[in-house]
Amino acid sequence: MIYPARAAILAASLGAPAALLLAVIAPTRWQLALFWPLAVLLLVAADALLGAARARLALDWPKALPIGVATDAWLTLRLQGGLARRAELALGVSGAPDFPEDNRVRVALDGGAVRVALPVVPRRRGLLIAERLWARWTGPLGLAWHQRVVKPGATARVLPDLGGVRTQAAQIFQRHAFQDLLAQIDRGDGQEFDTLVDFHPGMDRRRIDWKHSARHVKLHAKEFRAERNSQILFVVDCGRQMSEPVAGLPRIDRAVQASLLTAWVALKLGDRVAIEAFDARPRLASGFVSGPGAFAELQHVAAEIDYSAAESNYTFALTALAKRLTRRSMIVLFTEFTDPAAADFLVRAVARLAEAHLLLVVVLREEELETIAARAPETAEDVTRAVTAGALLHDRQLVITRLQRLGVRVIESEHDRVGERLVAGYADLKRRNLL
C-alpha cells in the first residue's frame, strides 16, 4: 500500500497561495501555476519508486506476561531493495495493555533492517493476542509511505506478577520477625507437643509431666512448639466491585498478588493453603496443599480467577464454604463493600462463619474518597462531593466496626502495601498461636 506522506500534502497545499499570487500579478500566465502540483506529483512518484522494497515483518511475542509489569515485544523489519530512509512500527493487541506514547516506534533504517522493542504493560489477566503488526517506511525524499500489515495471531497468557511475589516474599521472610518465628516453630512456646526434656530450675512448673517423672524417678517437663499444618484459605471476591481498577490494576489482581505472597510464606512455615473465588456463586476452588513445591499449583489456580460483572453473593458463597470445611481454619476474605444492603449480607454471613473459624477480611482503602472528603471546597459542587464522600466513608467504617465486634480481624490497607500488611497480620496470629 502506497500513499502520500504529510510532507507531500503540505508541499501540494503550498501551491494554492502561489497560484493565487500568480493570478493577481500576471493574470494572463495563470497556466504556470499548474506546474507546481505536477512537480509535487512527480516527486511523490519518484520517491515511491525509490522507496519500493520487499518487506518482511516478524514479531517475537512472549508466551506469558506478568500483570502490571512492562515486557518487551520485539519487532523486526527487513527491507530488500529500495532506498528507505526511516520507518515506523506499530502493534495492535486485543486485551487491556498500555503502550508508550501512541503505540508507534519511529526508527531510522540501517542497511534496510531494524529490530526494536515495544514495552507492553498488561492491565488485566487473561489472553493477550497480537492481532496486527504495522510497518511503513518512506523513500529518500520522505514524500511517500509504503505500508505493510501482517496478522501474527500470537497469544500470551497474562499471569500474576510471580517475580514480584517471590522477591517481596523473600525480603519479608528474611526479616527478624520471621527468623524468631522459625525458631519458635523448631522449639518454643507453642501448643503442639514436641518432646520431653529434663526439668531445670527456671522452667515453668506447669509443664512437668508427673507420670513420666514418677516412672523415671526424675523430673521431666514437656516442651512444645508452634503448631504446624494449620489451614489457611484465601477467598477472593471477583464480583463487579472487585473488578474496578485501583492505580491501574483491578482490585482482584491486587488481592491475588497479596494472597500468593502470603501463601508462599505460609507454605514455607509448614501450613496448608488453598485459594477460592466467588461472585454470584462459587467459581473455583483448589484443594489444600502443603510444602513449598505446591506453590506452582496455587499459581495456576490464581491465574484462572476471572473478572465478573455480577454482584457478589456472600450468603451463598460463605455458606457453601462453611459446609466444605471440616476443621478450624484461618479464612482470608478479599472483598469490597460500598452498598449498605450488600454489606449487611456480608456481616450476616460472616457472623455464622466466625463462630467456628478465624476470619480475616482484607479491603483496600478508598484513597480517592478520602482525598475528596479532606479537600478544602471552593465551589458548591465541591461541598456536595465532600459530603457524599464523607457519608460513604462513614458507612464503610460502620461496616468495619460491625465486623470487628463479631471478632473478625479487618485489614484496611493501601493498594501498594496490602501484601505486606497481610503477611504481617498472618505472622502475628501465628506467633500468638491463634491459627
Coordinates of C-alpha atoms in Angstrom, one line a residue:
M1 CA 0.0 0.0 0.0
I2 CA 1.4 3.4 -1.1
Y3 CA 0.0 6.8 0.0
P4 CA 1.5 10.3 0.2
A5 CA 3.2 11.5 3.4
R6 CA 2.5 14.6 5.3
A7 CA 5.3 16.5 3.7
A8 CA 3.8 15.8 0.2
I9 CA 0.4 17.1 1.3
L10 CA 2.0 20.2 2.8
A11 CA 4.0 20.8 -0.4
A12 CA 0.9 20.4 -2.5
S13 CA -1.1 22.8 -0.3
L14 CA 1.6 25.5 -0.6
G15 CA 0.8 25.7 -4.4
A16 CA -2.6 27.2 -3.7
P17 CA -1.3 30.6 -2.3
A18 CA 1.4 30.6 -5.0
A19 CA -1.2 30.1 -7.8
L20 CA -3.4 32.9 -6.3
L21 CA -0.5 35.3 -6.1
L22 CA 0.5 34.5 -9.8
A23 CA -3.1 35.1 -10.9
V24 CA -3.1 38.5 -9.3
I25 CA 0.3 39.6 -10.6
A26 CA 0.1 38.0 -14.1
P27 CA -3.5 37.0 -14.9
T28 CA -2.5 36.0 -18.5
R29 CA 0.0 33.4 -17.2
W30 CA -2.1 31.6 -14.7
Q31 CA -1.4 28.3 -16.5
L32 CA 2.1 28.4 -15.0
A33 CA 0.6 27.6 -11.6
L34 CA -0.3 24.1 -12.8
F35 CA 3.4 23.2 -12.9
W36 CA 3.5 23.2 -9.0
P37 CA 1.1 20.3 -8.3
L38 CA 2.5 18.5 -11.3
A39 CA 6.0 18.8 -9.9
V40 CA 4.9 17.6 -6.5
L41 CA 3.2 14.6 -8.1
L42 CA 6.3 13.7 -10.0
L43 CA 8.4 14.0 -6.9
V44 CA 6.0 11.8 -4.9
A45 CA 6.0 9.2 -7.7
A46 CA 9.8 9.2 -7.8
D47 CA 10.1 8.8 -4.1
A48 CA 7.6 5.9 -4.2
L49 CA 9.7 4.2 -6.8
L50 CA 13.0 4.8 -5.0
G51 CA 11.5 3.5 -1.7
A52 CA 9.8 0.4 -3.1
A53 CA 11.1 -2.7 -1.4
R54 CA 10.1 -6.2 -0.3
A55 CA 9.3 -6.1 3.4
R56 CA 9.5 -9.0 5.9
L57 CA 7.9 -8.4 9.3
A58 CA 8.4 -10.6 12.3
L59 CA 7.2 -10.5 15.9
D60 CA 8.9 -12.1 18.9
W61 CA 5.9 -12.4 21.3
P62 CA 6.4 -13.8 24.8
K63 CA 4.4 -16.8 25.9
A64 CA 3.4 -15.3 29.2
L65 CA 3.4 -11.8 30.7
P66 CA 3.2 -10.7 34.3
I67 CA 0.4 -8.3 35.0
G68 CA 1.4 -4.7 35.6
V69 CA 5.0 -5.3 34.6
A70 CA 6.5 -4.0 31.3
T71 CA 7.6 -6.8 29.0
D72 CA 9.3 -6.2 25.7
A73 CA 7.8 -7.4 22.4
W74 CA 10.5 -7.4 19.8
L75 CA 9.5 -6.2 16.3
T76 CA 11.8 -6.9 13.3
L77 CA 11.6 -5.3 9.9
R78 CA 13.8 -6.3 6.9
L79 CA 13.7 -4.5 3.5
Q80 CA 15.2 -5.9 0.4
G81 CA 15.9 -3.3 -2.3
G82 CA 14.8 0.4 -2.3
L83 CA 16.4 3.4 -0.6
A84 CA 14.3 3.6 2.5
R85 CA 15.3 6.3 5.0
R86 CA 13.1 5.9 8.0
A87 CA 10.3 3.6 9.3
E88 CA 7.5 3.4 11.8
L89 CA 6.3 0.2 13.5
A90 CA 3.1 -0.4 15.5
L91 CA 1.5 -3.3 17.2
G92 CA -2.2 -4.0 17.6
V93 CA -3.1 -6.0 20.7
S94 CA -6.5 -7.2 22.0
G95 CA -6.9 -7.0 25.7
A96 CA -6.0 -4.3 28.1
P97 CA -2.4 -3.3 27.6
D98 CA -0.6 0.0 27.9
F99 CA 1.9 1.3 25.3
P100 CA 4.3 4.2 25.4
E101 CA 3.2 7.3 23.6
D102 CA 0.8 6.4 20.7
N103 CA 1.8 2.7 20.3
R104 CA 4.3 3.6 17.5
V105 CA 8.0 3.3 17.3
R106 CA 9.9 5.6 14.9
V107 CA 13.3 4.3 13.9
A108 CA 16.0 5.1 11.3
L109 CA 16.8 2.2 8.9
D110 CA 20.3 1.0 8.9
G111 CA 21.1 -1.3 6.0
G112 CA 17.4 -1.9 5.4
A113 CA 16.9 -3.8 8.7
V114 CA 15.8 -2.8 12.2
R115 CA 14.9 -4.6 15.4
V116 CA 13.2 -2.7 18.2
A117 CA 11.5 -3.4 21.5
L118 CA 8.0 -2.2 22.2
P119 CA 7.2 -2.3 26.0
V120 CA 3.8 -3.9 26.7
V121 CA 2.2 -3.5 30.1
P122 CA -0.9 -5.7 30.6
R123 CA -3.5 -4.4 32.9
R124 CA -5.8 -7.4 33.1
R125 CA -5.2 -11.2 33.3
G126 CA -6.3 -13.5 30.6
L127 CA -5.2 -13.8 27.0
L128 CA -3.3 -11.0 25.2
I129 CA -3.4 -11.5 21.4
A130 CA -1.2 -9.7 18.9
E131 CA -3.7 -9.2 16.2
R132 CA -1.9 -6.9 13.7
L133 CA 1.6 -5.6 13.1
W134 CA 2.0 -2.5 11.0
A135 CA 5.2 -1.2 9.3
R136 CA 5.6 1.8 7.0
W137 CA 8.6 3.5 5.5
T138 CA 9.4 6.4 3.2
G139 CA 11.8 6.8 0.3
P140 CA 14.8 9.2 0.4
L141 CA 12.7 12.3 -0.2
G142 CA 10.2 11.4 2.6
L143 CA 7.2 12.1 0.4
A144 CA 5.5 8.7 0.0
W145 CA 4.7 6.0 2.5
H146 CA 4.9 2.3 1.8
Q147 CA 2.8 0.2 4.3
R148 CA 2.8 -3.4 5.1
V149 CA 0.3 -5.2 7.5
V150 CA 0.6 -8.7 8.8
K151 CA -1.6 -10.7 11.2
P152 CA 0.7 -12.7 13.5
G153 CA -2.1 -14.1 15.7
A154 CA 0.4 -14.7 18.6
T155 CA -1.2 -15.2 22.0
A156 CA 0.3 -14.8 25.5
R157 CA -1.2 -15.6 28.9
V158 CA -1.3 -12.7 31.4
L159 CA -0.4 -14.2 34.8
P160 CA 0.0 -12.7 38.3
D161 CA 3.4 -11.0 38.9
L162 CA 5.1 -14.0 40.3
G163 CA 8.6 -12.5 40.1
G164 CA 7.5 -9.6 42.2
V165 CA 5.8 -12.0 44.6
R166 CA 8.9 -14.1 45.1
T167 CA 11.1 -11.1 45.5
Q168 CA 8.9 -9.4 48.1
A169 CA 8.3 -12.7 49.9
A170 CA 12.0 -13.4 50.2
Q171 CA 12.6 -9.9 51.5
I172 CA 9.9 -10.3 54.1
F173 CA 11.0 -13.8 55.1
Q174 CA 14.4 -12.6 55.9
R175 CA 13.3 -10.1 58.5
H176 CA 14.0 -10.7 62.2
A177 CA 10.3 -11.3 63.0
F178 CA 10.3 -14.4 60.8
Q179 CA 13.6 -15.5 62.0
D180 CA 12.2 -15.5 65.5
L181 CA 9.1 -17.3 64.3
L182 CA 11.1 -20.0 62.6
A183 CA 13.0 -20.5 65.9
Q184 CA 9.7 -20.8 67.7
I185 CA 8.5 -23.4 65.3
D186 CA 11.5 -25.5 66.0
R187 CA 11.5 -25.1 69.7
G188 CA 9.3 -22.6 71.5
D189 CA 6.2 -21.8 73.5
G190 CA 3.5 -23.1 71.2
Q191 CA 0.7 -25.6 71.8
E192 CA 1.9 -28.6 69.9
F193 CA 3.8 -31.2 72.0
D194 CA 7.4 -31.7 70.8
T195 CA 9.4 -33.7 73.3
L196 CA 10.2 -34.5 76.9
V197 CA 13.3 -32.9 78.5
D198 CA 14.9 -32.9 81.9
F199 CA 13.4 -30.3 84.2
H200 CA 15.8 -27.4 85.0
P201 CA 15.4 -24.6 87.5
G202 CA 13.6 -21.6 85.9
M203 CA 11.3 -23.7 83.7
D204 CA 7.6 -23.5 84.1
R205 CA 6.4 -26.0 86.7
R206 CA 3.1 -26.4 84.9
R207 CA 5.0 -28.2 82.2
I208 CA 6.2 -31.0 84.4
D209 CA 4.9 -34.4 83.3
W210 CA 4.2 -36.1 86.7
K211 CA 3.6 -39.6 85.3
H212 CA 6.9 -39.8 83.4
S213 CA 8.7 -38.2 86.3
A214 CA 7.3 -40.8 88.8
R215 CA 8.2 -43.6 86.4
H216 CA 11.8 -42.4 86.0
V217 CA 12.2 -41.0 89.5
K218 CA 13.3 -37.8 87.9
L219 CA 11.5 -34.6 86.9
H220 CA 10.7 -34.4 83.2
A221 CA 9.0 -31.4 81.5
K222 CA 7.1 -31.2 78.2
E223 CA 8.5 -29.0 75.5
F224 CA 6.1 -27.5 72.9
R225 CA 6.5 -25.9 69.5
A226 CA 4.2 -23.7 67.5
E227 CA 1.5 -25.7 65.7
R228 CA 2.2 -26.6 62.1
N229 CA -0.2 -27.8 59.5
S230 CA -2.8 -25.0 60.0
Q231 CA -5.3 -24.5 57.2
I232 CA -5.1 -21.1 55.5
L233 CA -7.9 -20.4 53.0
F234 CA -7.8 -17.4 50.7
V235 CA -11.2 -16.4 49.4
V236 CA -11.2 -13.8 46.6
D237 CA -14.4 -11.9 45.7
C238 CA -14.3 -11.5 41.9
G239 CA -17.6 -9.6 41.6
R240 CA -18.3 -6.3 40.0
Q241 CA -16.8 -4.0 42.7
M242 CA -13.6 -6.0 42.9
S243 CA -13.2 -5.8 39.1
E244 CA -12.8 -2.0 39.3
P245 CA -9.2 -0.7 38.9
V246 CA -7.1 0.9 41.6
A247 CA -4.0 2.7 40.4
G248 CA -4.1 0.9 37.1
L249 CA -4.8 -2.6 38.3
P250 CA -8.1 -4.2 39.2
R251 CA -8.7 -4.9 42.9
I252 CA -8.9 -8.7 42.1
D253 CA -5.3 -8.7 40.8
R254 CA -4.0 -6.9 43.9
A255 CA -5.9 -9.5 46.0
V256 CA -4.4 -12.3 44.0
Q257 CA -0.8 -11.0 44.4
A258 CA -1.3 -10.5 48.2
S259 CA -2.7 -14.0 48.6
L260 CA 0.1 -15.6 46.6
L261 CA 2.7 -13.6 48.7
T262 CA 1.1 -14.8 52.0
A263 CA 0.7 -18.3 50.6
W264 CA 4.4 -18.5 49.8
V265 CA 5.3 -17.6 53.3
A266 CA 2.7 -19.9 54.8
L267 CA 3.9 -22.9 52.8
K268 CA 7.5 -22.1 54.0
L269 CA 6.3 -22.2 57.6
G270 CA 4.6 -25.6 57.2
D271 CA 0.9 -24.6 56.9
R272 CA -1.6 -25.9 54.3
V273 CA -3.0 -23.4 51.9
A274 CA -6.0 -23.2 49.4
I275 CA -7.4 -20.5 47.2
E276 CA -11.1 -20.0 46.2
A277 CA -13.1 -17.4 44.3
F278 CA -16.7 -16.4 44.0
D279 CA -19.1 -13.8 42.6
A280 CA -22.8 -14.6 42.3
R281 CA -21.8 -18.2 43.1
P282 CA -18.6 -20.1 43.9
R283 CA -16.4 -20.2 40.8
L284 CA -13.3 -22.2 41.5
A285 CA -11.5 -23.8 44.4
S286 CA -8.2 -25.5 44.9
G287 CA -7.7 -28.2 47.5
F288 CA -5.4 -27.6 50.5
V289 CA -1.8 -28.1 49.5
S290 CA 1.4 -28.1 51.6
G291 CA 5.1 -27.7 51.1
P292 CA 7.0 -25.1 49.1
G293 CA 6.7 -27.3 46.0
A294 CA 3.0 -26.8 45.9
F295 CA 3.2 -23.1 45.2
A296 CA 3.1 -23.7 41.4
E297 CA -0.3 -25.3 41.8
L298 CA -1.7 -22.3 43.6
Q299 CA -0.2 -20.1 40.8
H300 CA -2.3 -21.9 38.2
V301 CA -5.5 -21.7 40.2
A302 CA -5.0 -18.0 40.9
A303 CA -4.3 -17.3 37.2
E304 CA -7.8 -18.7 36.4
I305 CA -9.7 -16.2 38.6
D306 CA -11.7 -14.2 36.1
Y307 CA -13.3 -10.8 36.2
S308 CA -17.0 -10.7 36.7
A309 CA -19.8 -8.0 36.3
A310 CA -22.2 -9.9 38.6
E311 CA -23.0 -8.8 42.2
S312 CA -21.3 -10.8 44.9
N313 CA -23.5 -13.3 46.8
Y314 CA -21.9 -13.5 50.2
T315 CA -24.6 -15.7 51.7
F316 CA -24.3 -18.4 49.0
A317 CA -20.5 -18.4 48.8
L318 CA -19.7 -18.3 52.6
T319 CA -22.4 -20.9 53.5
A320 CA -21.1 -23.3 50.9
L321 CA -17.6 -22.7 52.2
A322 CA -18.6 -23.4 55.8
K323 CA -20.1 -26.8 54.7
R324 CA -16.9 -27.9 53.0
L325 CA -14.5 -27.1 55.9
T326 CA -14.2 -29.9 58.3
R327 CA -11.7 -28.3 60.7
R328 CA -11.0 -24.9 62.1
S329 CA -9.2 -22.8 59.5
M330 CA -8.0 -19.3 59.0
I331 CA -10.1 -17.7 56.3
V332 CA -8.7 -14.6 54.5
L333 CA -11.6 -12.8 52.6
F334 CA -10.7 -10.2 50.0
T335 CA -13.7 -8.1 49.2
E336 CA -15.0 -4.6 48.8
F337 CA -18.3 -3.1 50.1
T338 CA -19.9 0.2 49.2
D339 CA -23.6 -0.8 49.1
P340 CA -25.1 -0.9 52.6
A341 CA -27.5 -3.7 51.6
A342 CA -24.7 -5.9 50.3
A343 CA -22.6 -5.1 53.3
D344 CA -25.4 -6.2 55.6
F345 CA -25.5 -9.6 53.8
L346 CA -21.7 -9.8 54.3
V347 CA -21.9 -9.1 58.0
R348 CA -24.7 -11.8 58.5
A349 CA -22.8 -14.4 56.5
V350 CA -19.5 -13.6 58.3
A351 CA -21.2 -13.9 61.7
R352 CA -22.0 -17.5 61.2
L353 CA -18.6 -18.3 59.8
A354 CA -16.7 -16.6 62.6
E355 CA -18.2 -18.9 65.2
A356 CA -16.1 -21.8 64.1
H357 CA -13.2 -20.2 62.2
L358 CA -10.6 -17.4 62.4
L359 CA -11.7 -14.8 59.9
L360 CA -9.7 -12.0 58.4
V361 CA -11.2 -9.5 56.0
V362 CA -8.9 -7.5 53.7
V363 CA -10.2 -4.3 51.9
L364 CA -8.3 -1.6 50.1
R365 CA -8.5 2.0 51.4
E366 CA -10.7 4.4 49.5
E367 CA -8.0 6.9 48.9
E368 CA -10.0 8.8 46.3
L369 CA -12.9 9.3 48.7
E370 CA -10.6 10.3 51.5
T371 CA -8.9 12.9 49.2
I372 CA -12.3 14.3 48.2
A373 CA -13.6 14.5 51.8
A374 CA -10.4 16.2 53.1
R375 CA -10.0 18.7 50.2
A376 CA -11.0 22.3 51.0
P377 CA -14.1 23.1 49.0
E378 CA -14.1 26.0 46.6
T379 CA -17.5 25.7 44.9
A380 CA -20.9 24.4 45.8
E381 CA -20.2 21.2 43.8
D382 CA -17.1 20.6 45.9
V383 CA -19.2 20.8 49.0
T384 CA -21.7 18.3 47.6
R385 CA -18.9 15.9 46.6
A386 CA -17.2 16.2 50.0
V387 CA -20.5 15.5 51.9
T388 CA -21.2 12.5 49.7
A389 CA -17.7 11.1 50.1
G390 CA -17.9 11.6 53.9
A391 CA -21.1 9.7 54.0
L392 CA -19.7 6.8 52.0
L393 CA -16.6 6.7 54.3
H394 CA -18.9 6.7 57.4
D395 CA -21.0 3.8 56.1
R396 CA -17.8 1.9 55.3
Q397 CA -16.3 2.5 58.8
L398 CA -19.6 1.4 60.3
V399 CA -19.4 -2.0 58.4
I400 CA -15.8 -2.4 59.5
T401 CA -16.8 -1.7 63.1
R402 CA -19.6 -4.3 63.0
L403 CA -17.2 -6.9 61.6
Q404 CA -14.7 -6.2 64.4
R405 CA -17.4 -6.6 67.0
L406 CA -18.0 -10.1 65.7
G407 CA -14.4 -11.0 66.3
V408 CA -13.3 -10.6 62.7
R409 CA -9.9 -9.0 62.1
V410 CA -10.0 -6.4 59.4
I411 CA -7.0 -5.1 57.4
E412 CA -7.7 -1.9 55.5
S413 CA -4.6 -1.2 53.5
E414 CA -3.2 1.0 50.8
H415 CA -3.2 -0.6 47.4
D416 CA 0.6 -0.9 47.3
R417 CA 1.1 -2.4 50.8
V418 CA -1.8 -4.9 51.0
G419 CA 0.6 -7.9 50.7
E420 CA 3.0 -6.7 53.3
R421 CA 0.2 -5.9 55.7
L422 CA -1.4 -9.3 55.2
V423 CA 1.8 -11.2 55.8
A424 CA 2.4 -9.2 59.0
G425 CA -1.1 -10.0 60.2
Y426 CA -0.6 -13.7 59.5
A427 CA 2.8 -13.8 61.2
D428 CA 1.3 -12.0 64.3
L429 CA -1.6 -14.6 64.5
K430 CA 0.8 -17.5 64.1
R431 CA 3.2 -16.2 66.7
R432 CA 0.3 -15.8 69.2
N433 CA -0.9 -19.4 68.4
L434 CA -4.3 -18.2 67.2
L435 CA -4.4 -20.2 64.0

